[in-house]
Amino acid sequence: MTATIFTGGVIWTGSAETDALLVVDGVVRAVGDQARASAAGADQVDLDGGLLMPSFGDGHAHPLYGGLEYAGPPVRPCNSVDEIVLAVKKFADEHPDDEWIIGASYDSSLAPDGLFDARWLDSAVPDRPVALRAWDYHTMWVNSVALQRAGITADTPDPVLGEIPHREDGSVLGTLREWGAVDLVTAVMPKRDEGVRLAALGTAADYYLARGVTWVQDAWVEPDDVDTYIAAARNDLLRMRFNLALYADPRHFDSQVKGFDDARRRVDEVGSPLLTAKTVKFFADGVIENETGALLAPYCSALHNHGQSNWEGDALAEAARQVDDLGLQIHIHAIGDAAVRQALDAIEYVVRHNGSRDRRPVIAHAQLVDDADVGRFAELGVIPNMQPLWAQLDALMTVLTVPRIGAERADKQYRIRSIAESGAPLAFGSDWPVSSGKPFDGIAVAVSRQTAEGEPAGGWTPNEILPIERALCAYTAGVAYQAFAEDGWGRLMPGASADLVWLDRDPRTTAALDIPSLHVRGTYLCGTPAYSATD
């Protein structure tokens, strides 16, 4: 028997405050006076005035993609097109044997309308294909050699679910929008070495555990990714919990759906307590920044442009029903208000057709929600998995988003508090590496609706500001509920797994703008240190 007692600081269980926590064999045994009374022979951990709380979950992210970013040119920190080009050139010069230069994820707001020219990359790497994903992961910027390899010319029509922008002279620009266009390039790219992919999962675990996160919903998993996760589990390389959401492609769903149950079975057969495959991911639309987010009213740029709906007619509802027939969880990306309505309608159809059960469907992002749909999340038992970090007037919002939808609709974005107060079971996610996977970056915005510089005073749409404990719960117990694991982790109660994060200060008494500076001293998975700031 292994026992540890934590004292010397504040312990927040997720609903109450105490000063002692006893963990036995990886499970919370007792709190407070009962913990101290039962702690004979237990190892002692002095919290040194800090705070111990449930570790975080990330209800929507892309850990494999995030880890792979570290295997390519470091373009994410770049603040200009010139910096990106220099980073790509330096990486290419240092890797002369790489057939392709593959990387992510650049800032789309660095070029007008998010449109990047292939010739800019040609100046860095003229003789090998270059493919960079934007930070939204819905867009790719390529050089001329990559266009040639993919067979994309001025005469190539826009594919289904994709757009190929052109220059004024009709030549292909070099920016590809959405899956239909991006897939033309990925289809001719070489597969990443499996060793690189396994290392990327380790990089993702390093990233998350250092930020107090012990469970992640991988929200976009294709067949090769399932193989990588299974290989990691079989070789004891997983160091945190992952649930896989199998990607549903509207172009190939009829053939795909047959493989979803098989993928779940293969994962279950591995028998790893750290890996599950319980979910299927749908994309209802794209993103507003590309004008591919599906809107009820048109974009400001054109009277007839309502964005992109990926599933026509009743196709999403019927596909969701088939997934529900398999007992798998529905997880729908929906950005625009039309996509959110379509997602809600699809779930309503599933409930009506298949009857009531504990299915916990998820709508991720819910960036723009029409007034008539705010209450439907609670009515249908839908979990809104929202990304609080995005609810701020940063450059992405002011340069790319607001001009496309106008000020009136812009102020109806990220209605986090409104949806939560309607009774919906709120959960948070980061969408890392699209944006920071550090929970406190998002929590700071959730409780302030301000940028890191404190703008605007009083917060943007301040009626949507969340109380701090509500925000913390959305990143802990809320995600555990999404994961069907509310009895296993997300709160510190007797019988729960000791998944813990030890902080230097209490976020509940920290000023909103200072919350991102909170320091993780340690992260525990099943009572065992998974990260220590002294490592």
Coordinates of C-alpha atoms in Angstrom, one line a residue:
M1 CA 0.0 0.0 0.0
T2 CA 1.3 3.5 -1.0
A3 CA -0.2 6.4 1.0
T4 CA 0.5 10.2 0.7
I5 CA -1.0 13.0 2.7
F6 CA -1.0 16.6 1.3
T7 CA -1.1 19.4 3.9
G8 CA 0.4 22.9 4.4
G9 CA -1.8 24.8 1.9
V10 CA -5.4 25.1 0.7
I11 CA -7.1 22.1 -0.9
W12 CA -10.0 22.9 -3.2
T13 CA -12.0 19.8 -3.9
G14 CA -14.0 21.3 -6.7
S15 CA -16.9 22.3 -4.5
A16 CA -15.4 22.9 -1.0
E17 CA -12.2 23.9 0.7
T18 CA -10.1 21.8 3.2
D19 CA -6.6 21.6 4.5
A20 CA -5.6 17.9 4.1
L21 CA -6.0 15.2 1.5
L22 CA -5.0 11.5 1.9
V23 CA -4.3 9.4 -1.2
V24 CA -4.0 5.6 -0.9
D25 CA -2.9 3.5 -3.9
G26 CA -3.7 6.4 -6.3
V27 CA -7.2 7.0 -5.0
V28 CA -8.5 9.8 -2.7
R29 CA -9.2 8.1 0.7
A30 CA -10.2 11.0 2.9
V31 CA -10.1 14.8 3.3
G32 CA -9.7 17.2 6.3
D33 CA -9.6 15.8 9.8
Q34 CA -10.4 12.3 8.6
A35 CA -7.4 12.4 6.3
R36 CA -5.1 13.4 9.1
A37 CA -6.5 10.7 11.4
S38 CA -5.9 8.0 8.8
A39 CA -2.4 9.1 7.7
A40 CA -0.2 7.0 10.0
G41 CA 2.9 6.0 7.9
A42 CA 1.9 8.1 4.9
D43 CA 4.4 10.0 2.9
Q44 CA 4.1 13.8 3.5
V45 CA 3.8 16.5 0.8
D46 CA 4.0 20.0 2.1
L47 CA 2.1 22.3 -0.2
D48 CA 4.2 25.3 1.0
G49 CA 1.2 27.6 1.1
G50 CA 0.1 26.7 -2.4
L51 CA -3.2 25.3 -3.6
L52 CA -4.1 21.7 -4.5
M53 CA -7.1 21.1 -6.8
P54 CA -8.4 18.6 -9.3
S55 CA -6.2 18.4 -12.4
F56 CA -7.6 19.8 -15.6
G57 CA -9.1 18.1 -18.6
D58 CA -9.1 19.5 -22.1
G59 CA -12.4 18.7 -23.8
H60 CA -11.4 19.6 -27.3
A61 CA -7.8 19.6 -28.7
H62 CA -5.5 18.0 -31.2
P63 CA -2.5 16.7 -29.2
L64 CA -0.9 14.7 -32.0
Y65 CA -0.9 17.8 -34.3
G66 CA 0.4 19.9 -31.4
G67 CA 3.3 17.6 -30.9
L68 CA 4.1 17.4 -34.6
E69 CA 4.4 21.2 -34.7
Y70 CA 7.7 20.8 -32.8
A71 CA 9.0 18.5 -35.5
G72 CA 8.8 21.2 -38.2
P73 CA 9.9 24.9 -38.7
P74 CA 9.0 27.0 -35.7
V75 CA 6.5 29.4 -37.4
R76 CA 4.0 29.9 -34.5
P77 CA 6.1 32.5 -32.7
C78 CA 6.6 34.6 -35.9
N79 CA 5.1 38.0 -36.0
S80 CA 5.4 38.8 -39.7
V81 CA 5.5 37.1 -43.1
D82 CA 9.2 37.8 -43.3
E83 CA 9.8 36.0 -40.0
I84 CA 7.9 33.0 -41.2
V85 CA 9.9 32.8 -44.4
L86 CA 13.2 33.1 -42.6
A87 CA 12.1 30.4 -40.1
V88 CA 11.2 28.1 -43.0
K89 CA 14.5 28.8 -44.9
K90 CA 16.6 28.1 -41.7
F91 CA 14.8 24.8 -41.1
A92 CA 15.1 23.7 -44.7
D93 CA 18.8 24.5 -44.7
E94 CA 19.2 22.5 -41.5
H95 CA 17.3 19.5 -42.9
P96 CA 18.6 19.1 -46.5
D97 CA 17.4 15.5 -46.7
D98 CA 13.8 16.2 -45.9
E99 CA 11.7 15.6 -49.1
W100 CA 9.0 18.0 -47.9
I101 CA 9.1 20.9 -45.4
I102 CA 6.0 20.5 -43.3
G103 CA 5.0 22.8 -40.5
A104 CA 2.3 24.7 -38.5
S105 CA 0.9 26.9 -37.4
Y106 CA 1.2 30.5 -38.7
D107 CA -0.9 33.5 -37.8
S108 CA -3.5 34.0 -40.5
S109 CA -3.9 37.7 -39.6
L110 CA -0.4 38.5 -40.8
A111 CA -1.6 38.8 -44.4
P112 CA -4.6 40.7 -45.8
D113 CA -7.7 38.6 -45.6
G114 CA -5.5 35.7 -44.5
L115 CA -4.3 35.1 -48.0
F116 CA -0.6 34.1 -48.3
D117 CA 1.3 33.9 -51.6
A118 CA 3.2 30.8 -52.7
R119 CA 6.0 33.0 -54.1
W120 CA 6.9 34.2 -50.6
L121 CA 7.8 30.6 -49.7
D122 CA 9.4 30.1 -53.0
S123 CA 12.0 32.7 -52.0
A124 CA 13.0 30.5 -49.0
V125 CA 12.7 27.0 -50.6
P126 CA 12.4 27.0 -54.4
D127 CA 13.3 23.3 -55.0
R128 CA 11.3 21.3 -52.5
P129 CA 7.6 21.4 -51.5
V130 CA 6.6 23.4 -48.5
A131 CA 3.2 23.0 -46.7
L132 CA 2.3 25.1 -43.6
R133 CA -1.0 24.9 -41.8
A134 CA -2.5 28.1 -40.4
W135 CA -3.3 28.2 -36.7
D136 CA -6.9 27.5 -37.5
Y137 CA -5.9 24.2 -39.1
H138 CA -8.6 24.8 -41.8
T139 CA -6.1 26.6 -44.1
M140 CA -2.8 25.7 -45.7
W141 CA -0.1 27.8 -47.3
V142 CA 2.1 26.1 -49.8
N143 CA 4.9 27.0 -52.2
S144 CA 4.8 26.5 -56.0
V145 CA 6.5 23.1 -55.9
A146 CA 3.8 21.8 -53.6
L147 CA 1.1 23.1 -55.9
Q148 CA 2.9 21.3 -58.8
R149 CA 3.1 18.0 -56.9
A150 CA -0.6 18.2 -56.1
G151 CA -1.5 19.0 -59.7
I152 CA -3.2 22.3 -58.8
T153 CA -3.2 24.7 -61.7
A154 CA -5.2 27.8 -62.7
D155 CA -7.7 25.5 -64.3
T156 CA -8.3 23.3 -61.2
P157 CA -11.9 23.9 -60.0
D158 CA -12.7 24.5 -56.4
P159 CA -13.2 21.0 -54.9
V160 CA -16.1 19.9 -52.8
L161 CA -15.7 21.4 -49.3
G162 CA -12.8 23.6 -50.4
E163 CA -11.6 26.8 -52.0
I164 CA -8.5 27.6 -54.1
P165 CA -8.0 31.4 -54.1
H166 CA -6.4 33.0 -57.2
R167 CA -4.4 36.1 -58.0
E168 CA -5.9 38.8 -60.1
D169 CA -4.3 37.3 -63.2
G170 CA -6.0 34.0 -62.6
S171 CA -2.9 32.1 -61.3
V172 CA -3.2 30.0 -58.1
L173 CA -2.2 32.1 -55.1
G174 CA -0.9 29.5 -52.7
T175 CA -3.5 29.5 -49.9
L176 CA -5.9 26.5 -49.7
R177 CA -9.0 26.7 -47.6
E178 CA -10.9 23.9 -46.0
W179 CA -10.5 20.1 -46.3
G180 CA -11.4 19.7 -49.9
A181 CA -8.6 21.9 -51.0
V182 CA -6.1 21.0 -48.3
D183 CA -6.5 17.3 -49.1
L184 CA -5.2 17.8 -52.6
V185 CA -1.8 18.5 -51.0
T186 CA -1.9 16.1 -48.1
A187 CA -2.8 13.3 -50.6
V188 CA 0.7 13.6 -52.1
M189 CA 2.6 14.3 -49.0
P190 CA 4.8 11.5 -47.6
K191 CA 3.6 9.9 -44.4
R192 CA 5.3 11.0 -41.3
D193 CA 7.7 8.4 -39.8
E194 CA 5.9 6.5 -37.0
G195 CA 8.8 7.2 -34.6
V196 CA 8.2 10.9 -35.2
R197 CA 4.5 10.5 -34.5
L198 CA 5.1 8.6 -31.3
A199 CA 7.6 11.2 -30.2
A200 CA 4.9 13.8 -30.9
L201 CA 2.5 12.2 -28.5
G202 CA 5.3 12.4 -25.9
T203 CA 5.8 16.0 -26.7
A204 CA 2.1 16.7 -26.2
A205 CA 2.2 14.9 -22.9
D206 CA 5.1 17.0 -21.7
Y207 CA 3.2 20.1 -22.8
Y208 CA 0.0 19.2 -21.1
L209 CA 1.3 17.8 -17.8
A210 CA 3.4 20.9 -17.2
R211 CA 0.2 22.8 -17.4
G212 CA -1.8 20.6 -15.0
V213 CA -3.8 18.7 -17.7
T214 CA -4.2 14.9 -17.3
W215 CA -7.0 14.1 -19.8
V216 CA -7.4 15.3 -23.4
Q217 CA -10.1 14.7 -26.0
D218 CA -8.3 14.3 -29.3
A219 CA -11.0 15.8 -31.5
W220 CA -9.8 14.7 -34.9
V221 CA -8.5 11.2 -35.3
E222 CA -8.0 9.4 -38.6
P223 CA -7.2 5.7 -39.1
D224 CA -3.4 6.2 -39.1
D225 CA -3.7 8.2 -35.8
V226 CA -5.6 5.3 -34.2
D227 CA -2.6 3.1 -35.1
T228 CA -0.2 5.5 -33.5
Y229 CA -2.1 5.7 -30.3
I230 CA -2.4 1.9 -30.1
A231 CA 1.3 1.6 -30.7
A232 CA 2.0 4.1 -28.0
A233 CA -0.3 2.3 -25.5
R234 CA 1.2 -1.1 -26.3
N235 CA 4.7 0.2 -25.8
D236 CA 3.8 1.9 -22.5
L237 CA 4.5 5.4 -24.0
L238 CA 1.2 7.1 -22.9
R239 CA 1.7 9.3 -19.8
M240 CA -1.8 10.8 -19.5
R241 CA -5.3 10.0 -20.5
F242 CA -6.6 10.3 -24.1
N243 CA -10.0 9.8 -25.6
L244 CA -10.1 9.5 -29.4
A245 CA -12.8 11.2 -31.5
L246 CA -12.9 9.4 -34.9
Y247 CA -13.2 11.8 -37.8
A248 CA -16.4 11.6 -39.8
D249 CA -15.9 12.9 -43.4
P250 CA -19.1 13.8 -45.2
R251 CA -17.5 12.8 -48.5
H252 CA -16.8 9.2 -47.3
F253 CA -19.1 8.7 -44.3
D254 CA -20.9 5.6 -45.7
S255 CA -17.7 3.7 -45.9
Q256 CA -16.2 5.2 -42.8
V257 CA -19.0 4.4 -40.4
K258 CA -18.3 0.7 -40.7
G259 CA -14.8 1.3 -39.3
F260 CA -15.8 3.3 -36.2
D261 CA -16.9 0.4 -34.1
D262 CA -13.8 -1.6 -35.2
A263 CA -11.5 1.2 -34.1
R264 CA -13.2 1.3 -30.7
R265 CA -12.8 -2.4 -30.4
R266 CA -9.1 -2.3 -31.3
V267 CA -8.5 0.4 -28.7
D268 CA -10.5 -1.5 -26.1
E269 CA -8.5 -4.7 -26.8
V270 CA -5.3 -2.9 -25.8
G271 CA -6.7 -2.6 -22.3
S272 CA -4.9 0.6 -21.5
P273 CA -6.5 2.7 -18.7
L274 CA -5.1 5.8 -20.4
L275 CA -6.7 5.3 -23.8
T276 CA -10.3 5.1 -25.0
A277 CA -12.1 5.7 -28.3
K278 CA -15.7 6.6 -27.4
T279 CA -16.4 9.5 -29.7
V280 CA -17.0 10.5 -33.3
K281 CA -16.2 14.0 -34.5
F282 CA -18.2 15.9 -37.1
F283 CA -17.4 19.3 -38.8
A284 CA -20.7 21.1 -39.4
D285 CA -18.9 24.1 -40.9
G286 CA -15.5 25.8 -41.2
V287 CA -14.3 29.0 -39.6
I288 CA -15.5 32.6 -39.8
E289 CA -12.0 33.9 -40.5
N290 CA -12.2 32.1 -43.9
E291 CA -15.9 32.9 -44.4
T292 CA -16.5 29.2 -44.2
G293 CA -18.3 29.3 -40.9
A294 CA -22.0 28.7 -41.7
L295 CA -24.2 31.7 -40.9
L296 CA -28.0 32.3 -40.8
A297 CA -27.5 35.8 -42.3
P298 CA -24.9 36.4 -45.0
Y299 CA -21.4 37.7 -44.4
C300 CA -20.8 41.4 -44.7
S301 CA -18.7 40.9 -47.8
A302 CA -21.5 39.5 -50.0
L303 CA -25.3 39.4 -49.9
H304 CA -25.5 35.7 -50.8
N305 CA -22.5 34.3 -48.9
H306 CA -23.7 32.3 -46.0
G307 CA -20.5 30.3 -45.6
Q308 CA -20.0 26.6 -45.9
S309 CA -22.3 23.9 -44.6
N310 CA -20.4 20.6 -44.8
W311 CA -23.4 18.3 -44.5
E312 CA -26.3 19.1 -46.8
G313 CA -29.9 18.7 -45.9
D314 CA -30.5 16.0 -43.3
A315 CA -27.1 14.3 -43.9
L316 CA -25.7 15.4 -40.5
A317 CA -28.7 14.3 -38.6
E318 CA -28.7 10.9 -40.3
A319 CA -25.0 10.4 -39.8
A320 CA -25.3 11.3 -36.2
R321 CA -28.1 8.8 -35.8
Q322 CA -25.8 6.0 -37.2
V323 CA -23.1 7.0 -34.8
D324 CA -25.5 7.0 -31.9
D325 CA -26.7 3.5 -33.0
L326 CA -23.2 2.3 -32.3
G327 CA -23.3 3.8 -28.8
L328 CA -20.6 6.3 -29.6
Q329 CA -20.6 9.9 -28.4
I330 CA -21.5 12.7 -30.9
H331 CA -19.0 15.6 -31.0
I332 CA -19.8 18.3 -33.5
H333 CA -17.6 21.3 -34.5
A334 CA -20.0 24.2 -35.1
I335 CA -18.8 27.8 -35.4
G336 CA -21.5 29.8 -37.1
D337 CA -25.0 30.3 -35.9
A338 CA -26.4 28.2 -38.8
A339 CA -24.0 25.4 -38.0
V340 CA -24.9 25.5 -34.4
R341 CA -28.6 25.2 -35.3
Q342 CA -27.9 22.4 -37.7
A343 CA -26.0 20.6 -34.9
L344 CA -28.8 21.1 -32.4
D345 CA -31.3 19.9 -35.0
A346 CA -29.3 16.8 -35.7
I347 CA -29.1 15.9 -32.0
E348 CA -32.8 16.6 -31.6
Y349 CA -33.4 14.2 -34.5
V350 CA -31.2 11.5 -32.8
V351 CA -33.1 11.8 -29.5
R352 CA -36.4 11.6 -31.3
H353 CA -35.4 8.7 -33.4
N354 CA -33.4 6.6 -30.9
G355 CA -35.0 7.6 -27.7
S356 CA -33.7 8.9 -24.4
R357 CA -30.4 7.6 -23.0
D358 CA -27.3 9.1 -21.4
R359 CA -25.5 10.0 -24.6
R360 CA -23.9 13.4 -23.7
P361 CA -23.5 14.9 -27.2
V362 CA -21.0 17.7 -27.5
I363 CA -21.1 20.8 -29.7
A364 CA -17.7 22.3 -29.8
H365 CA -16.9 26.0 -30.1
A366 CA -20.5 27.4 -30.5
Q367 CA -18.9 30.7 -31.5
L368 CA -22.0 32.4 -32.7
V369 CA -25.4 31.2 -31.3
D370 CA -28.7 32.7 -32.3
D371 CA -31.0 33.9 -29.5
A372 CA -33.5 31.2 -30.3
D373 CA -30.9 28.4 -29.8
V374 CA -29.3 29.5 -26.5
G375 CA -31.7 27.4 -24.4
R376 CA -31.7 24.3 -26.6
F377 CA -28.3 23.1 -25.3
A378 CA -29.9 22.4 -21.9
E379 CA -33.2 21.1 -23.4
L380 CA -31.4 18.5 -25.4
G381 CA -28.7 17.6 -22.8
V382 CA -26.0 19.0 -25.1
I383 CA -22.6 19.8 -23.6
P384 CA -21.3 23.1 -25.0
N385 CA -17.5 22.6 -25.1
M386 CA -16.3 26.2 -25.5
Q387 CA -12.9 27.8 -25.9
P388 CA -12.8 30.7 -23.4
L389 CA -9.5 32.0 -24.7
W390 CA -11.2 33.1 -27.9
A391 CA -13.6 35.4 -26.1
Q392 CA -11.5 38.5 -26.4
L393 CA -10.9 41.4 -28.8
D394 CA -7.5 40.3 -30.0
A395 CA -6.0 40.7 -33.5
L396 CA -7.8 37.6 -34.8
M397 CA -11.1 39.1 -33.7
T398 CA -10.6 42.7 -34.7
V399 CA -8.8 42.1 -38.0
L400 CA -10.5 38.9 -39.4
T401 CA -13.7 38.2 -37.5
V402 CA -15.6 41.4 -36.8
P403 CA -15.2 42.8 -40.3
R404 CA -16.8 39.7 -41.7
I405 CA -19.9 39.5 -39.4
G406 CA -20.3 43.1 -38.2
A407 CA -20.4 44.6 -34.7
E408 CA -24.0 43.5 -33.8
R409 CA -23.3 39.8 -34.5
A410 CA -19.8 40.0 -33.1
D411 CA -21.2 40.9 -29.7
K412 CA -23.2 37.7 -29.7
Q413 CA -20.1 35.5 -29.9
Y414 CA -19.0 33.1 -27.1
R415 CA -22.1 33.4 -25.0
I416 CA -20.6 31.2 -22.3
R417 CA -22.4 32.5 -19.3
S418 CA -25.8 32.7 -21.1
I419 CA -25.6 29.1 -22.2
A420 CA -24.3 27.9 -18.8
E421 CA -27.0 29.7 -16.9
S422 CA -29.7 28.2 -19.1
G423 CA -28.7 24.9 -17.5
A424 CA -26.3 23.4 -20.1
P425 CA -23.4 21.3 -18.7
L426 CA -20.6 23.6 -19.6
A427 CA -17.1 22.1 -20.4
F428 CA -14.0 23.9 -21.6
G429 CA -11.4 23.0 -24.1
S430 CA -8.4 24.8 -25.7
D431 CA -8.3 23.5 -29.3
W432 CA -4.5 23.3 -28.9
P433 CA -2.4 23.8 -31.0
V434 CA -4.9 26.2 -32.6
S435 CA -4.5 28.3 -29.5
S436 CA -2.8 27.9 -26.1
G437 CA -3.4 24.7 -24.2
K438 CA -2.7 26.3 -20.9
P439 CA -6.0 26.3 -19.0
F440 CA -5.2 29.5 -17.1
D441 CA -4.8 31.4 -20.3
G442 CA -8.4 30.6 -21.1
I443 CA -9.7 30.9 -17.6
A444 CA -8.3 34.5 -17.4
V445 CA -10.4 35.5 -20.4
A446 CA -13.5 33.7 -19.1
V447 CA -13.5 35.7 -15.9
S448 CA -12.6 39.0 -17.5
R449 CA -13.4 39.0 -21.3
Q450 CA -10.2 41.1 -21.6
T451 CA -7.0 40.8 -23.5
A452 CA -3.7 40.2 -21.7
E453 CA -3.3 44.0 -21.8
G454 CA -6.6 44.5 -19.9
E455 CA -8.6 45.7 -22.9
P456 CA -11.3 46.8 -23.0
A457 CA -11.9 48.2 -19.5
G458 CA -14.7 46.3 -17.9
G459 CA -14.4 43.5 -20.4
W460 CA -15.9 42.8 -23.9
T461 CA -19.6 41.7 -23.5
P462 CA -19.2 41.8 -19.7
N463 CA -22.5 40.1 -19.2
E464 CA -20.8 36.9 -20.3
I465 CA -18.1 37.0 -17.6
L466 CA -18.0 33.8 -15.5
P467 CA -17.3 33.6 -11.8
I468 CA -13.9 32.1 -11.2
E469 CA -15.1 28.8 -9.5
R470 CA -17.5 28.2 -12.4
A471 CA -14.7 28.6 -14.9
L472 CA -12.4 26.3 -12.9
C473 CA -15.3 23.7 -12.8
A474 CA -15.7 23.9 -16.5
Y475 CA -12.1 22.9 -17.0
T476 CA -12.3 20.1 -14.4
A477 CA -15.6 18.5 -13.4
G478 CA -17.2 19.8 -16.6
V479 CA -14.7 18.0 -18.8
A480 CA -15.0 14.9 -16.6
Y481 CA -18.7 14.9 -17.2
Q482 CA -18.1 15.1 -20.9
A483 CA -15.8 12.1 -20.6
F484 CA -18.4 10.1 -18.7
A485 CA -15.9 10.1 -15.9
E486 CA -17.5 12.3 -13.2
D487 CA -17.2 9.5 -10.7
G488 CA -13.6 8.9 -11.5
W489 CA -11.9 12.3 -11.7
G490 CA -12.6 16.0 -11.9
R491 CA -13.4 16.4 -8.2
L492 CA -11.4 15.4 -5.1
M493 CA -13.8 13.1 -3.2
P494 CA -13.2 9.7 -1.5
G495 CA -13.1 7.1 -4.2
A496 CA -12.0 9.4 -7.0
S497 CA -8.7 9.0 -8.8
A498 CA -6.0 11.3 -7.3
D499 CA -5.6 13.4 -10.5
L500 CA -4.2 16.6 -9.0
V501 CA -2.5 19.8 -9.8
W502 CA -0.5 21.7 -7.2
L503 CA -0.3 25.5 -7.8
D504 CA 1.8 28.2 -6.2
R505 CA -1.2 30.4 -5.6
D506 CA -5.0 30.2 -5.4
P507 CA -6.6 31.2 -8.7
R508 CA -9.8 32.1 -6.8
T509 CA -8.0 35.0 -5.1
T510 CA -5.8 36.0 -8.0
A511 CA -6.6 39.1 -10.2
A512 CA -7.9 38.0 -13.6
L513 CA -5.0 39.4 -15.5
D514 CA -2.5 37.7 -13.2
I515 CA -4.1 34.2 -13.6
P516 CA -1.9 33.2 -16.5
S517 CA 1.2 33.7 -14.3
L518 CA 0.1 31.0 -11.9
H519 CA 2.8 28.4 -11.6
V520 CA 2.3 24.6 -11.7
R521 CA 4.5 23.1 -9.1
G522 CA 3.3 19.5 -9.8
T523 CA 0.8 17.4 -11.6
Y524 CA -0.3 13.9 -10.3
L525 CA -2.0 11.1 -12.3
C526 CA -3.5 8.4 -10.1
G527 CA -1.5 9.8 -7.1
T528 CA 1.8 9.5 -8.9
P529 CA 3.9 12.6 -9.9
A530 CA 3.5 13.0 -13.6
Y531 CA 5.2 16.4 -13.7
S532 CA 7.3 18.3 -11.2
A533 CA 8.5 21.9 -11.6
T534 CA 11.9 20.8 -10.1
D535 CA 12.4 18.1 -12.8

